[in-house]
XYZ file of C-alpha atoms in Angstrom:
521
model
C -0.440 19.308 39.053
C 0.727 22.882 38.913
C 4.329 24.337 38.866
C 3.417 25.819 42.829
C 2.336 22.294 43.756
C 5.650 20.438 42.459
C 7.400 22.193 45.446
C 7.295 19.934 48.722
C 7.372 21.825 51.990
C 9.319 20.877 54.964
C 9.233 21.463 58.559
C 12.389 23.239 58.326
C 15.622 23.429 56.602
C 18.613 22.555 58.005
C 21.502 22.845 55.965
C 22.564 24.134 52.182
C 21.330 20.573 50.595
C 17.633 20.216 52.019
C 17.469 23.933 50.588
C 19.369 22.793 47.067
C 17.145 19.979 47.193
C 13.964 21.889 47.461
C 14.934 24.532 44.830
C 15.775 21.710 42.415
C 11.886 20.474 42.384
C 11.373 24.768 41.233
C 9.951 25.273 37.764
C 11.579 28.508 36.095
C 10.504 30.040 32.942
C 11.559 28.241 29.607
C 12.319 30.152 26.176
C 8.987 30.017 25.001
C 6.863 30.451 28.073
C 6.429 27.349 29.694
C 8.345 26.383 32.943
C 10.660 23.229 33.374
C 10.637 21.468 36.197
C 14.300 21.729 37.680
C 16.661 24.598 37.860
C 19.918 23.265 36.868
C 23.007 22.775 39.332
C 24.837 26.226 37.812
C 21.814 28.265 39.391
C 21.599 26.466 42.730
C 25.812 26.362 43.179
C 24.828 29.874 45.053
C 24.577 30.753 48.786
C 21.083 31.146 50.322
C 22.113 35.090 50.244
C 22.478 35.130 46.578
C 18.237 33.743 46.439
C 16.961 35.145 49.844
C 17.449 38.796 51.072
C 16.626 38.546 54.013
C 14.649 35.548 56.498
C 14.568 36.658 59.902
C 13.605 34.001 62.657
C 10.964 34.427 64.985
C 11.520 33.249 69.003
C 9.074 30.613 68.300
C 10.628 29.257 65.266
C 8.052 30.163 62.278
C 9.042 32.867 59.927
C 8.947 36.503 60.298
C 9.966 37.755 56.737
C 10.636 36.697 53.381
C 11.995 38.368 50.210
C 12.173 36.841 46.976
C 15.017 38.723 44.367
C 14.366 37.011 40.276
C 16.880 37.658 37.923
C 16.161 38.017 34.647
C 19.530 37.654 33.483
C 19.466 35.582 29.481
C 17.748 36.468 26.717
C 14.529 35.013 27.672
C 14.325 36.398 31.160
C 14.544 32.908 32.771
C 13.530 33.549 36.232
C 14.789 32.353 39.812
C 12.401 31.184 42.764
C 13.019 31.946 46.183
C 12.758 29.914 48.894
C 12.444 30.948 52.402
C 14.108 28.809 55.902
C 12.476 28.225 58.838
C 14.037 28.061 62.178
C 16.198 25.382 63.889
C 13.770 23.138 66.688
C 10.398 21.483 65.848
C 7.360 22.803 63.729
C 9.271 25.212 61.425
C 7.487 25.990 57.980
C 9.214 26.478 54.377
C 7.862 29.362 53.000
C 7.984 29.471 48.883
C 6.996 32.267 46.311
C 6.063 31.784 42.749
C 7.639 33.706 40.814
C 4.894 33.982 37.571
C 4.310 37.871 38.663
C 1.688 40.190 36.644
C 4.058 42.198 35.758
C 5.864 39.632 33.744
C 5.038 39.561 30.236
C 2.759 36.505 29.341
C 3.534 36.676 24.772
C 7.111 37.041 23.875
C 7.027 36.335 20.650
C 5.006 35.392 17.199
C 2.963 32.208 17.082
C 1.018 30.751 14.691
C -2.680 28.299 15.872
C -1.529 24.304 15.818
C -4.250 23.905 12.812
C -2.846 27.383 10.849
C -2.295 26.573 7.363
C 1.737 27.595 7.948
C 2.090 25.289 10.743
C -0.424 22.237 10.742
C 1.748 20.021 8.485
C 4.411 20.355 11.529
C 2.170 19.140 14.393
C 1.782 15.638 15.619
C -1.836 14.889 14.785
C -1.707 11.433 16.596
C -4.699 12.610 18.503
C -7.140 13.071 15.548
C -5.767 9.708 13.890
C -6.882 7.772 17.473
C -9.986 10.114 16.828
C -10.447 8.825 13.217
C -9.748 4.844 14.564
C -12.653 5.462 17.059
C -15.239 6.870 14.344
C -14.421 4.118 11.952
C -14.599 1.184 14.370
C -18.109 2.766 15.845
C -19.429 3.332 12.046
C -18.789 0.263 11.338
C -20.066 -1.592 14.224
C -23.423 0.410 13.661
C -23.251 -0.800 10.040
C -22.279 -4.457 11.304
C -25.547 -4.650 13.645
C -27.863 -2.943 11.261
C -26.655 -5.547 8.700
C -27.276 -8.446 10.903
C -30.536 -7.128 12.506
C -31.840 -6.860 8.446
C -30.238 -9.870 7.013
C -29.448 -12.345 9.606
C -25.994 -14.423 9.271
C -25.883 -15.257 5.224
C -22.566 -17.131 5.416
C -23.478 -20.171 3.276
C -22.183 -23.724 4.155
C -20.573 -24.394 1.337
C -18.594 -20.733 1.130
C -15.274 -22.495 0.825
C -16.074 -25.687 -1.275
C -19.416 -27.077 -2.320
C -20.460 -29.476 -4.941
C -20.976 -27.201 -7.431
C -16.927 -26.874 -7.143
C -16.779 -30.720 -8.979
C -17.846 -29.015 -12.154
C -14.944 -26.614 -12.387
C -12.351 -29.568 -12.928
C -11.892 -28.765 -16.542
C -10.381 -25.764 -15.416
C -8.028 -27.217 -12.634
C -6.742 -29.644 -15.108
C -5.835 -26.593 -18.048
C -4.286 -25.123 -14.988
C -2.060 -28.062 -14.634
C -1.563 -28.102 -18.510
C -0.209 -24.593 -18.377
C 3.533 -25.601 -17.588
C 3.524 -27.233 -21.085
C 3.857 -23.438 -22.491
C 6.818 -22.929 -20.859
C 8.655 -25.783 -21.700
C 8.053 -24.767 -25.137
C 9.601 -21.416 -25.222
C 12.644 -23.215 -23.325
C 13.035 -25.804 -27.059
C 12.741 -22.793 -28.491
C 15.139 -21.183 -27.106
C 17.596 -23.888 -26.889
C 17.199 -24.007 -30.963
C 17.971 -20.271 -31.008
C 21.207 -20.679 -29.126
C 22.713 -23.308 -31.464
C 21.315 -21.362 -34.203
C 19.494 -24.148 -35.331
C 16.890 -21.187 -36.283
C 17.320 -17.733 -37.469
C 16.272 -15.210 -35.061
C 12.786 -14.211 -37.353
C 11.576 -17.807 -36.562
C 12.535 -17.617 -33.100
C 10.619 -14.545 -32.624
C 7.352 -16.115 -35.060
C 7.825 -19.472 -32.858
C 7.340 -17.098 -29.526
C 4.674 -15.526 -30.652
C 2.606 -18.573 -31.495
C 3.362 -20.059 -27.937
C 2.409 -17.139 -25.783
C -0.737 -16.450 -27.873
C -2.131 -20.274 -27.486
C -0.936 -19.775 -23.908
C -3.468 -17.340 -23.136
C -6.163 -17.809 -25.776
C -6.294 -22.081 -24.350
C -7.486 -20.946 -21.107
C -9.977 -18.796 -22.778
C -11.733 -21.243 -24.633
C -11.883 -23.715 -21.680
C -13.613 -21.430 -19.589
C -16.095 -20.074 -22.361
C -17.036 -23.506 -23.324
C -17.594 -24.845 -19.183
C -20.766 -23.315 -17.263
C -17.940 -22.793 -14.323
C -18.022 -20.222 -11.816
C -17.061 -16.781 -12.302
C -14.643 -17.003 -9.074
C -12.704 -20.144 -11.049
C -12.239 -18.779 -14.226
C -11.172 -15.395 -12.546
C -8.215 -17.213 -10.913
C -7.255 -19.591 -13.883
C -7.648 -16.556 -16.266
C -5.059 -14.533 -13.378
C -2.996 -17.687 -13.688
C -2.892 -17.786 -17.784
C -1.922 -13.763 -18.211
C 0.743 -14.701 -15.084
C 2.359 -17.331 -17.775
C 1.847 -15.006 -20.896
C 3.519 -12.306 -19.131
C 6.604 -14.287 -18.107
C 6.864 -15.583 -21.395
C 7.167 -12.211 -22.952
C 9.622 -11.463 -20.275
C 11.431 -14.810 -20.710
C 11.369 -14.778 -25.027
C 12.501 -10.897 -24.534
C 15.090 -11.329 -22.501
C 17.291 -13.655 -24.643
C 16.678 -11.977 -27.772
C 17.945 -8.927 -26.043
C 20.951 -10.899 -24.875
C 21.755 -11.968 -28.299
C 21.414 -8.907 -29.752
C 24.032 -7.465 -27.328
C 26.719 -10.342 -27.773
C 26.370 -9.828 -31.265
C 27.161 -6.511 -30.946
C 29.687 -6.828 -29.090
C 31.112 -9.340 -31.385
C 30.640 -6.739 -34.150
C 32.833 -4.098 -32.004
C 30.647 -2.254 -30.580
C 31.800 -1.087 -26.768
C 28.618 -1.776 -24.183
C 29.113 -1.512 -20.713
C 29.091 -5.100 -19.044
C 29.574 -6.426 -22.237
C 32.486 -9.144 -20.462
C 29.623 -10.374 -18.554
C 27.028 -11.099 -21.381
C 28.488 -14.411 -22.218
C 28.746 -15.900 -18.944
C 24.690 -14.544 -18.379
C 23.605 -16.571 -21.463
C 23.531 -19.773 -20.040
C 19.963 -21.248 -20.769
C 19.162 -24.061 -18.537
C 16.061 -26.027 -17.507
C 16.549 -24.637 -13.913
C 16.965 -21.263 -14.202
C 13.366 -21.518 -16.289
C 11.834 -23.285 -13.552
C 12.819 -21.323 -10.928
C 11.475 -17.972 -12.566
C 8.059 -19.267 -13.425
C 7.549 -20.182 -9.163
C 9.542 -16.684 -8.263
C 7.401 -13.680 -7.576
C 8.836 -12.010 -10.591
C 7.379 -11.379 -13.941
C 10.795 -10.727 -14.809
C 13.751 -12.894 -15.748
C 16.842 -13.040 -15.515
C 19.528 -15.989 -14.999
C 20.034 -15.141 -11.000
C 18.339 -13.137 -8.804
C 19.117 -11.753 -5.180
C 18.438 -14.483 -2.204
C 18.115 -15.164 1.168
C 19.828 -17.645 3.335
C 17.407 -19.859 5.091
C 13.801 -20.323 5.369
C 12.102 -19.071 8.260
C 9.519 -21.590 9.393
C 7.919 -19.700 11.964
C 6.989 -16.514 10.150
C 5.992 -18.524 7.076
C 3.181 -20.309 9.480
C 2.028 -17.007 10.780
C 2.057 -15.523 7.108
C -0.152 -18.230 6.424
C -2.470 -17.504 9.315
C -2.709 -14.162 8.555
C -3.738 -15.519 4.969
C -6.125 -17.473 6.184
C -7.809 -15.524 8.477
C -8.132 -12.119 5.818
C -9.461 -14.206 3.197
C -12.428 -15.437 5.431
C -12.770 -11.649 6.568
C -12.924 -10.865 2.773
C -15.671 -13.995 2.468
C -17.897 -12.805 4.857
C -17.859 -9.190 3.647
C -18.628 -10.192 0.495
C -21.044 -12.571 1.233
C -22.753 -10.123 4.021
C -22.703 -6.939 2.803
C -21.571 -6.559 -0.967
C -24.116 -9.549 -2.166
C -27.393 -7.515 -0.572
C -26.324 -4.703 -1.884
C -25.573 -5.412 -5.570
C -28.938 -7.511 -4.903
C -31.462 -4.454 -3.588
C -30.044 -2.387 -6.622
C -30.739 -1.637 -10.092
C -28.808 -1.057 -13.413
C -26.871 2.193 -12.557
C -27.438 3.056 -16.145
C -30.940 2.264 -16.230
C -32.416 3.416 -13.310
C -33.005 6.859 -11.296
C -29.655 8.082 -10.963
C -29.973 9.678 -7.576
C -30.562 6.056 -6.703
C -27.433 4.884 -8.464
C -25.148 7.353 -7.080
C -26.709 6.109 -3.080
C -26.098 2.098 -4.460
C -22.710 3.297 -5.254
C -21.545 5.067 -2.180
C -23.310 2.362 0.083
C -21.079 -0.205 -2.057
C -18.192 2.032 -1.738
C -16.925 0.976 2.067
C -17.355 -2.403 2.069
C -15.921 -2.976 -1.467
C -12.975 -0.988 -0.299
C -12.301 -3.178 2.424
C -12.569 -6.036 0.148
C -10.258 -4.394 -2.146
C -7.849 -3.733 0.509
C -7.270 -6.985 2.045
C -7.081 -8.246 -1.283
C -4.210 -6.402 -1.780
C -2.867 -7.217 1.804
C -3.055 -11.024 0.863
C -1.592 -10.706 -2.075
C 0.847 -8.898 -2.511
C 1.916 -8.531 0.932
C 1.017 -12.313 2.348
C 1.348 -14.439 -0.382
C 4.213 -12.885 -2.487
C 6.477 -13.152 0.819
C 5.460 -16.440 1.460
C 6.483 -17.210 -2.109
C 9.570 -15.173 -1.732
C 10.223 -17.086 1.488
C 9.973 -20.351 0.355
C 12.223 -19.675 -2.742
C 14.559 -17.862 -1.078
C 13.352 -14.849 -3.418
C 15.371 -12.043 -2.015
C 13.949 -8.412 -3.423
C 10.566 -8.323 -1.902
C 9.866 -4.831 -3.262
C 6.410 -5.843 -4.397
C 4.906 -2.573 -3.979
C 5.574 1.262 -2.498
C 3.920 3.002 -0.294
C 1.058 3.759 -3.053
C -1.946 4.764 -0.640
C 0.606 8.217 -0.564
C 0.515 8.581 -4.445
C -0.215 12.504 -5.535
C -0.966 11.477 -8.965
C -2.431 8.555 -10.644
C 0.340 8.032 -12.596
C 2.405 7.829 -9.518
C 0.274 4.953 -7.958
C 0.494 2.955 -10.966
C 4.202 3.020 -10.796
C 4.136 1.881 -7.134
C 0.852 -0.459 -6.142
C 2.224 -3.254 -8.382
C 5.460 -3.428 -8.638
C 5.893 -6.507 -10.261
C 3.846 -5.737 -13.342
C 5.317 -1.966 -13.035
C 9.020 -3.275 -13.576
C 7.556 -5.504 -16.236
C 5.483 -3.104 -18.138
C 8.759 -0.884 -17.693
C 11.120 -3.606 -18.908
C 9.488 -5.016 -21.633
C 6.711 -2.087 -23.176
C 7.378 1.176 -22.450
C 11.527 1.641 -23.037
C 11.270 -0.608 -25.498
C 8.613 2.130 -27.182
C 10.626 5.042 -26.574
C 14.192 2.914 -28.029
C 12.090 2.649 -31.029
C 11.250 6.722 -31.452
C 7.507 6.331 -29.860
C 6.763 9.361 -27.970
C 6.537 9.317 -23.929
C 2.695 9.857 -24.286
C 2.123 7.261 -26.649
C 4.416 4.457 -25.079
C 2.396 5.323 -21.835
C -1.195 5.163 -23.814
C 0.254 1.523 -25.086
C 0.943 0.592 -21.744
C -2.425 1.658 -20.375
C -3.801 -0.409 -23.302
C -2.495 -3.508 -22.524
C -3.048 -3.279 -18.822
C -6.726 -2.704 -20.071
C -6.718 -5.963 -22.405
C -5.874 -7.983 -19.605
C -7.902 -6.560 -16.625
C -10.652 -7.133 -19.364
C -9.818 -10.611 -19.772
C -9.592 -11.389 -16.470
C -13.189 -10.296 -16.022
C -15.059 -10.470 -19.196
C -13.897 -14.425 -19.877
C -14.783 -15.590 -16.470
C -18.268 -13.774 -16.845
C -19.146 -14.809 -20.325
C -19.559 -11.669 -21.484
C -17.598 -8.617 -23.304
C -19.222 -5.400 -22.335
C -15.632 -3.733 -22.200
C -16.190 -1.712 -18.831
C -13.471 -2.903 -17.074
C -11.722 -1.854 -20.756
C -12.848 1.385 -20.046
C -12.301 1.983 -16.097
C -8.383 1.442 -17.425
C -8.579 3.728 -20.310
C -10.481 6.570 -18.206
C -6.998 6.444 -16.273
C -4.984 7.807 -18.958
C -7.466 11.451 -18.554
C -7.026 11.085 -14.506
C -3.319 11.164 -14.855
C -3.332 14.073 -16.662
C -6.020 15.471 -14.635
C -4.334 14.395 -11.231
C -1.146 15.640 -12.743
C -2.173 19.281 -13.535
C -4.101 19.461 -10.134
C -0.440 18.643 -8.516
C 1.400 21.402 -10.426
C -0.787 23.747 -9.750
C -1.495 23.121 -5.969
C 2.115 21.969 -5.080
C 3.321 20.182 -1.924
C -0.810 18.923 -0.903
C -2.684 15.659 -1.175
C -5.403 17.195 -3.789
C -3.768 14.435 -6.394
C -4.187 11.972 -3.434
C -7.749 12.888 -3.028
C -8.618 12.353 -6.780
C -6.919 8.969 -6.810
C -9.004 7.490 -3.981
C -12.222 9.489 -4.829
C -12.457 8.183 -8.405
C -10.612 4.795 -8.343
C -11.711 3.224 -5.140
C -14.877 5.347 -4.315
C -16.548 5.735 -7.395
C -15.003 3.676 -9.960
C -14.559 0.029 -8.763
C -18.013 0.350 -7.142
C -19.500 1.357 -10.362
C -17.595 -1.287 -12.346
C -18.954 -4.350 -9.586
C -22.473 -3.060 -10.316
C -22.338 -3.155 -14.210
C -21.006 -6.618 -14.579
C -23.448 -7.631 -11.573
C -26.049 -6.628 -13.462
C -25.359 -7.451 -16.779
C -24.747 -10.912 -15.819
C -27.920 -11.394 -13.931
C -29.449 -10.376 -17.112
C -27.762 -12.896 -18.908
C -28.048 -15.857 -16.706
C -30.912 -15.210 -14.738
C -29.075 -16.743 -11.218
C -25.681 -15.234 -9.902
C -23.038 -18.084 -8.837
């Protein structure tokens, strides 16, 4: 509807409000060129004199004349409509003139194009986002059909338990052994505080418990034919315990260190507080090793009450994104890896397509994993242990710089790795780029671990895909320096870690373990 066809018309005016009224539903000219759709009171306080020259009254009641006077009084030239009267009796006509004239000027001022490179960061571009929902939900749809129409439904019966599940129970039952490790480090520790044993045995005694802690699950899973998705999540369940030992044994030797400082005269800040914070009890150990923190401490921030409703819908939320993650693996990402050959092997034309065609779906795996993890599950652990910093990660999928996503994705490992490796590194003289390269190197270890050991084989690529990172940072980085306040870091991260990378890393262990076992579990 146009400005000219906001204004009603009457069959005549007959007093100073119907002719307010109508003048109120006038558009005038705005600062930058558009019109708004009321004239404010202080223009329409007037007489009809001040906005009509002259209306003269034929005998019949219609209207003889009609002059229109704009001011262009302000700084933009905001303009006044007239409106014209009819005459008194029955069938009388309003008569109204626009006042957008040619000889008005139609650009007032400079103005740069909505997708300029000066102004398209400070547009709304809600419009190409709905656009970009719409293009991904019919790509995918296509790809959903096409995958059917080839395949057919290959969600097996057994996809959440089978009988082949029975054989795995060496591996529930180290799982259940696990807590032993624990209450080891706890005697330990008790020891330590009566000084029952000097600090260097304390330390050797640590360091014997958290390497059987991780090396038992190890050799259960090498010596059982279980399947890979088992040993994955004991293996994710043994380097959970190993790393809140470290963080547990760490902990209290740094607290000891600082009372005895203190003791010695040295001035700390807190320092009145470090003997009320060494307090070992059984509690305190149990409560950390079921908190969502690889990081201990005697208390931690909590919430009142546990909310019953929202833990039920976390949980159906859980529920229903793992089966989503099921059925993409099971429908897409198993004929893929299937139809395809070694990417090392083969032509690599063909690689590169097996890649990018394994590229969407594993991302979507890869993102609902993180969604159920760290989002779901962490918050339902937080929520039912009244866990009360739920910071478990940032808003990574923003990161400019690979280093900057690895400080935010996981932020429990992050604060450990922080905590524990790399200020420990630099208190000890190591160099920035060095404590970081040890950090990367342990993070490598254990992503290894968690794959090789379940797979029954040590080919070292996951190894690699977390060294490679310490070059993107540095690449990512430089890239962010030198093209400052844009996404091209952004770009890198998602184009080599979740395009390329993790793709290429599924296909090499896919392949090298059909090799070595003939079948795929």
């Amino acid at each position: 509807m146009t400005a000219v066809d906001a204004i009603d018309t009457t069959d005549g005016i007959s007093g100073e409000s119907n002719s307010n009224a109508d003048l109120r539903r006038m558009c005038r000219q705005s600062k930058d060129g558009g019109y708004d759709v009321a004239a404010s009171d202080n223009d329409l306080r007037g007489t009809r004199s001040d906005w009509v020259d002259g209306v003269g009254r034929d005998g019949d009641g219609g209207v003889e004349k009609e002059k229109s006077a704009v001011s262009d009084g302000g700084k933009d030239g905001d303009e006044k409509v007239a409106s014209g009267g009819s005459g008194g009796g029955a069938g009388g006509e309003t008569v109204v003139t626009y006042a957008f004239r040619a000889s008005e000027p139609a650009h007032r001022r400079v103005k740069e194009s909505p997708l300029s490179s000066d102004s398209i960061f400070k547009q709304s571009h809600a419009g190409l986002f709905n656009l970009c929902i719409v293009v991904l939900v019919a790509v995918n749809s296509r790809l959903i059909i096409e995958n059917l129409m080839k395949y057919g439904w290959l969600i097996r019966s057994g996809f959440w338990f089978s009988s082949k599940s029975l054989r795995d129970w060496p591996l529930f039952m180290c799982c259940l052994s696990l807590p032993i490790f624990p209450l080891a480090a706890f005697s330990v520790e008790k020891l330590a505080q009566h000084k029952y044993i000097a600090e260097r045995v304390t330390v050797f005694l640590h360091v014997i418990i958290t390497t059987v802690a991780i090396l038992y699950p190890v050799l259960v899973i090498l010596r059982c034919d279980s399947a890979v998705l088992s040993g994955v999540t004991l293996m994710l369940f043994a380097c959970i315990v190993w790393l809140k030992l470290v963080s547990y044994a760490h902990t209290n030797y740094d607290t000891r260190a600082l009372i005895k400082a203190v003791k010695e005269g040295d001035d700390l800040p807190n320092a009145s507080k470090l003997e009320l914070s060494y307090n070992l009890n059984l509690k305190s150990l149990a409560y950390f090793m079921v908190a969502p923190t690889l990081c201990y401490q005697i208390n931690y921030p909590q919430t009142p009450c546990i909310r019953k409703a929202w833990v039920a819908r976390q949980l159906l939320k859980l529920i229903i994104f793992t089966g989503l993650m099921g059925f993409i693996v099971e429908q897409y990402i198993n004929p893929i890896v299937q139809n395809s050959q070694h990417p090392l092997k083969g032509d690599l034309l063909y690689a590169l397509e097996r890649v990018l065609k394994l590229s969407l779906p594993n991302l979507y795996v890869w993102l609902c994993m993180f969604y159920c993890f760290f989002h779901l599950w962490l918050n339902i652990l937080a929520e039912l242990s009244h866990f009360g910093d739920r910071e478990f990660y940032k808003d990574w999928w923003n990161a400019k710089t690979v280093e900057e996503y690895w400080r935010m994705w996981n932020m429990p490992v992050h604060k450990w790795m922080v905590r524990h490796i790399y200020f420990p590194c630099l208190r000890n003289g190591i160099r920035r780029d060095v404590a970081l390269l040890i950090a990367f190197f342990i993070s490598a270890v254990f992503h290894e671990l968690c794959i090789a050991v379940p797979c029954h084989m040590f080919k070292l690529w996951a190894f690699m895909g977390i060294m490679l990172q310490v070059p993107l940072v540095g690449l990512s980085n430089y890239l962010q320096k030198k093209f400052s306040n844009t996404m091209v870091g952004n770009m890198v991260f998602w184009l080599f870690f979740c395009i390329l990378g993790q793709p290429m890393c599924l296909l090499l262990y896919y392949h090298d373990l059909l090799n070595r076992k003939g079948t795929f579990d």
